[in-house]
């Protein structure tokens, strides 16, 4: 990757000192490599090594300057911050609904209906454009919530959503047994 990048840089040097072009490219490649090292290693076992190499090569070719790198970092940080806020919202909703087996949390069906109304908004990312909305329709449910944020935040959101759905299932079962059709409809409508 580095060798091909240096060759490309040298071929487009346009009268600049070759040593300077090499140093500049190596410094930039080092910055991109440091950026990539910050990401956790993901081993799915299904990735073809050539495919991974091609993806990494594409990243090196796509990031042309320090400004590009700063922009990407800022976007990822912004997504992480928004995801943390979403996580706090999920925790608040979870706390309202209470923990399984505890006496805490709201029990009044109309209050549960009111609280559950915010769930769909917490489980989706804001749509920036119609194209983004269409792309998101084909993705998995949890990846659309927090793609691009840090791994630890992704794990916490996923665990919180799973726990929240377990709690909603308990409320759904309770509402069904008590024949509270309004709550049943509210729970089903807000979780599809």
Short mmCIF file of C-alpha atoms in Angstrom, two decimals:
data_model
loop_
_atom_site.label_atom_id
_atom_site.label_comp_id
_atom_site.label_asym_id
_atom_site.label_seq_id
_atom_site.Cartn_x
_atom_site.Cartn_y
_atom_site.Cartn_z
CA UNK A 1 0.00 0.00 0.00
CA UNK A 2 2.78 2.38 0.98
CA UNK A 3 4.90 1.54 -2.04
CA UNK A 4 2.04 2.08 -4.48
CA UNK A 5 1.14 5.33 -2.75
CA UNK A 6 4.70 6.61 -3.01
CA UNK A 7 4.82 5.69 -6.69
CA UNK A 8 1.54 7.51 -7.33
CA UNK A 9 2.81 10.56 -5.43
CA UNK A 10 6.10 10.59 -7.31
CA UNK A 11 4.34 10.31 -10.66
CA UNK A 12 2.28 13.41 -9.87
CA UNK A 13 5.13 15.38 -8.22
CA UNK A 14 5.14 18.09 -10.92
CA UNK A 15 8.57 19.54 -10.25
CA UNK A 16 8.58 19.21 -6.47
CA UNK A 17 11.64 17.67 -4.82
CA UNK A 18 11.14 13.90 -4.83
CA UNK A 19 12.47 13.50 -1.29
CA UNK A 20 9.89 15.99 -0.01
CA UNK A 21 7.10 14.22 -1.91
CA UNK A 22 8.13 10.88 -0.37
CA UNK A 23 8.31 12.33 3.16
CA UNK A 24 4.94 14.03 2.78
CA UNK A 25 3.28 10.87 1.52
CA UNK A 26 4.89 8.70 4.23
CA UNK A 27 3.78 11.15 6.93
CA UNK A 28 0.23 11.13 5.57
CA UNK A 29 0.20 7.32 5.28
CA UNK A 30 1.42 7.13 8.89
CA UNK A 31 -1.44 9.40 10.01
CA UNK A 32 -3.99 7.23 8.19
CA UNK A 33 -2.44 4.05 9.64
CA UNK A 34 -2.57 5.55 13.16
CA UNK A 35 -6.24 6.41 12.56
CA UNK A 36 -7.02 2.84 11.47
CA UNK A 37 -5.13 1.37 14.44
CA UNK A 38 -7.56 3.20 16.76
CA UNK A 39 -10.37 0.90 15.60
CA UNK A 40 -10.82 -2.44 17.34
CA UNK A 41 -9.88 -5.56 15.46
CA UNK A 42 -12.91 -7.36 14.12
CA UNK A 43 -12.51 -10.98 13.17
CA UNK A 44 -15.67 -12.37 11.67
CA UNK A 45 -13.93 -15.38 10.16
CA UNK A 46 -15.81 -14.85 6.91
CA UNK A 47 -13.71 -12.04 5.46
CA UNK A 48 -11.48 -12.83 2.57
CA UNK A 49 -7.94 -11.48 3.26
CA UNK A 50 -7.85 -9.99 -0.25
CA UNK A 51 -11.14 -8.22 0.39
CA UNK A 52 -9.81 -6.76 3.66
CA UNK A 53 -6.62 -5.66 1.89
CA UNK A 54 -8.67 -4.02 -0.87
CA UNK A 55 -10.81 -2.18 1.70
CA UNK A 56 -7.76 -0.90 3.58
CA UNK A 57 -6.16 0.17 0.29
CA UNK A 58 -9.33 2.04 -0.63
CA UNK A 59 -9.27 3.84 2.72
CA UNK A 60 -5.66 4.91 2.17
CA UNK A 61 -6.51 6.16 -1.32
CA UNK A 62 -9.70 7.93 -0.22
CA UNK A 63 -8.18 9.97 2.60
CA UNK A 64 -6.20 12.57 0.66
CA UNK A 65 -5.30 15.09 3.36
CA UNK A 66 -5.18 15.83 7.07
CA UNK A 67 -8.40 17.80 6.60
CA UNK A 68 -10.12 14.65 5.32
CA UNK A 69 -8.86 12.75 8.34
CA UNK A 70 -10.01 15.49 10.74
CA UNK A 71 -13.42 15.56 9.07
CA UNK A 72 -13.84 11.80 9.46
CA UNK A 73 -12.74 11.92 13.11
CA UNK A 74 -15.14 14.78 13.84
CA UNK A 75 -18.03 12.93 12.18
CA UNK A 76 -17.30 9.75 14.15
CA UNK A 77 -17.04 11.74 17.39
CA UNK A 78 -20.32 13.49 16.62
CA UNK A 79 -22.05 10.17 15.95
CA UNK A 80 -20.65 8.77 19.21
CA UNK A 81 -21.89 11.79 21.17
CA UNK A 82 -25.37 11.47 19.65
CA UNK A 83 -25.36 7.76 20.40
CA UNK A 84 -24.43 8.43 24.03
CA UNK A 85 -27.41 10.78 24.27
CA UNK A 86 -29.60 8.08 22.74
CA UNK A 87 -28.23 5.59 25.27
CA UNK A 88 -29.14 7.96 28.11
CA UNK A 89 -32.66 8.19 26.70
CA UNK A 90 -32.90 4.39 26.55
CA UNK A 91 -31.67 4.18 30.15
CA UNK A 92 -34.28 6.71 31.24
CA UNK A 93 -37.05 4.77 29.51
CA UNK A 94 -35.72 1.56 30.99
CA UNK A 95 -35.74 3.11 34.44
CA UNK A 96 -39.34 4.29 33.94
CA UNK A 97 -40.46 0.80 33.00
CA UNK A 98 -38.52 -0.69 35.92
CA UNK A 99 -36.34 -3.74 36.25
CA UNK A 100 -37.81 -7.20 35.96
CA UNK A 101 -38.83 -8.60 39.32
CA UNK A 102 -38.57 -5.25 41.11
CA UNK A 103 -41.31 -3.03 42.48
CA UNK A 104 -39.69 0.00 40.86
CA UNK A 105 -41.00 1.56 37.70
CA UNK A 106 -44.40 2.71 36.63
CA UNK A 107 -47.31 0.29 36.85
CA UNK A 108 -50.24 2.39 35.65
CA UNK A 109 -51.10 1.27 32.11
CA UNK A 110 -51.80 4.77 30.80
CA UNK A 111 -48.40 5.92 32.12
CA UNK A 112 -46.66 2.97 30.42
CA UNK A 113 -48.46 3.87 27.17
CA UNK A 114 -47.21 7.44 27.45
CA UNK A 115 -43.65 6.37 28.22
CA UNK A 116 -43.45 3.83 25.41
CA UNK A 117 -44.33 6.46 22.79
CA UNK A 118 -40.69 7.65 22.71
CA UNK A 119 -39.27 4.19 21.95
CA UNK A 120 -39.47 4.31 18.14
CA UNK A 121 -37.66 7.63 18.07
CA UNK A 122 -34.91 6.26 20.30
CA UNK A 123 -34.45 3.25 18.03
CA UNK A 124 -33.80 5.08 14.78
CA UNK A 125 -31.27 7.56 13.54
CA UNK A 126 -32.43 10.87 12.12
CA UNK A 127 -32.88 10.74 8.36
CA UNK A 128 -30.58 13.19 6.62
CA UNK A 129 -31.85 12.54 3.13
CA UNK A 130 -34.30 10.35 1.27
CA UNK A 131 -31.42 8.23 -0.10
CA UNK A 132 -30.09 7.63 3.41
CA UNK A 133 -33.58 6.59 4.50
CA UNK A 134 -33.80 4.07 1.65
CA UNK A 135 -30.36 2.64 2.44
CA UNK A 136 -31.29 2.28 6.09
CA UNK A 137 -34.44 0.35 5.26
CA UNK A 138 -32.31 -2.56 4.05
CA UNK A 139 -30.00 -2.70 7.11
CA UNK A 140 -30.42 -4.53 10.39
CA UNK A 141 -32.31 -2.92 13.24
CA UNK A 142 -29.48 -2.36 15.70
CA UNK A 143 -26.81 -1.34 13.19
CA UNK A 144 -28.97 1.56 12.03
CA UNK A 145 -29.18 2.85 15.58
CA UNK A 146 -25.51 3.37 16.18
CA UNK A 147 -23.37 2.67 13.14
CA UNK A 148 -20.25 4.80 13.24
CA UNK A 149 -20.04 5.27 17.01
CA UNK A 150 -17.47 3.75 19.33
CA UNK A 151 -17.60 0.02 20.05
CA UNK A 152 -18.26 0.38 23.77
CA UNK A 153 -21.24 2.66 23.09
CA UNK A 154 -22.53 0.19 20.47
CA UNK A 155 -22.34 -2.63 23.00
CA UNK A 156 -24.14 -0.63 25.67
CA UNK A 157 -26.90 0.46 23.30
CA UNK A 158 -27.40 -3.09 22.05
CA UNK A 159 -27.57 -4.45 25.61
CA UNK A 160 -29.95 -1.66 26.64
CA UNK A 161 -32.25 -2.25 23.67
CA UNK A 162 -32.29 -5.99 24.32
CA UNK A 163 -33.09 -5.44 27.99
CA UNK A 164 -35.72 -2.85 27.12
CA UNK A 165 -37.46 -5.24 24.72
CA UNK A 166 -37.41 -7.93 27.40
CA UNK A 167 -39.10 -5.46 29.75
CA UNK A 168 -41.64 -4.48 27.09
CA UNK A 169 -42.40 -8.19 26.62
CA UNK A 170 -43.13 -8.51 30.35
CA UNK A 171 -45.47 -5.50 30.18
CA UNK A 172 -47.11 -6.95 27.06
CA UNK A 173 -47.72 -10.27 28.79
CA UNK A 174 -49.11 -8.47 31.84
CA UNK A 175 -51.36 -6.26 29.70
CA UNK A 176 -52.64 -9.29 27.79
CA UNK A 177 -53.47 -11.14 31.01
CA UNK A 178 -55.26 -8.08 32.41
CA UNK A 179 -57.06 -7.52 29.10
CA UNK A 180 -55.71 -3.98 28.80
CA UNK A 181 -56.16 -3.77 25.05
CA UNK A 182 -55.14 -0.13 24.88
CA UNK A 183 -51.72 -0.93 26.39
CA UNK A 184 -51.34 -4.04 24.20
CA UNK A 185 -51.99 -1.97 21.07
CA UNK A 186 -49.64 0.76 22.26
CA UNK A 187 -46.84 -1.73 22.97
CA UNK A 188 -47.30 -3.51 19.66
CA UNK A 189 -47.62 -0.30 17.62
CA UNK A 190 -44.48 1.24 19.07
CA UNK A 191 -42.29 -1.83 18.68
CA UNK A 192 -42.77 -2.83 15.09
#
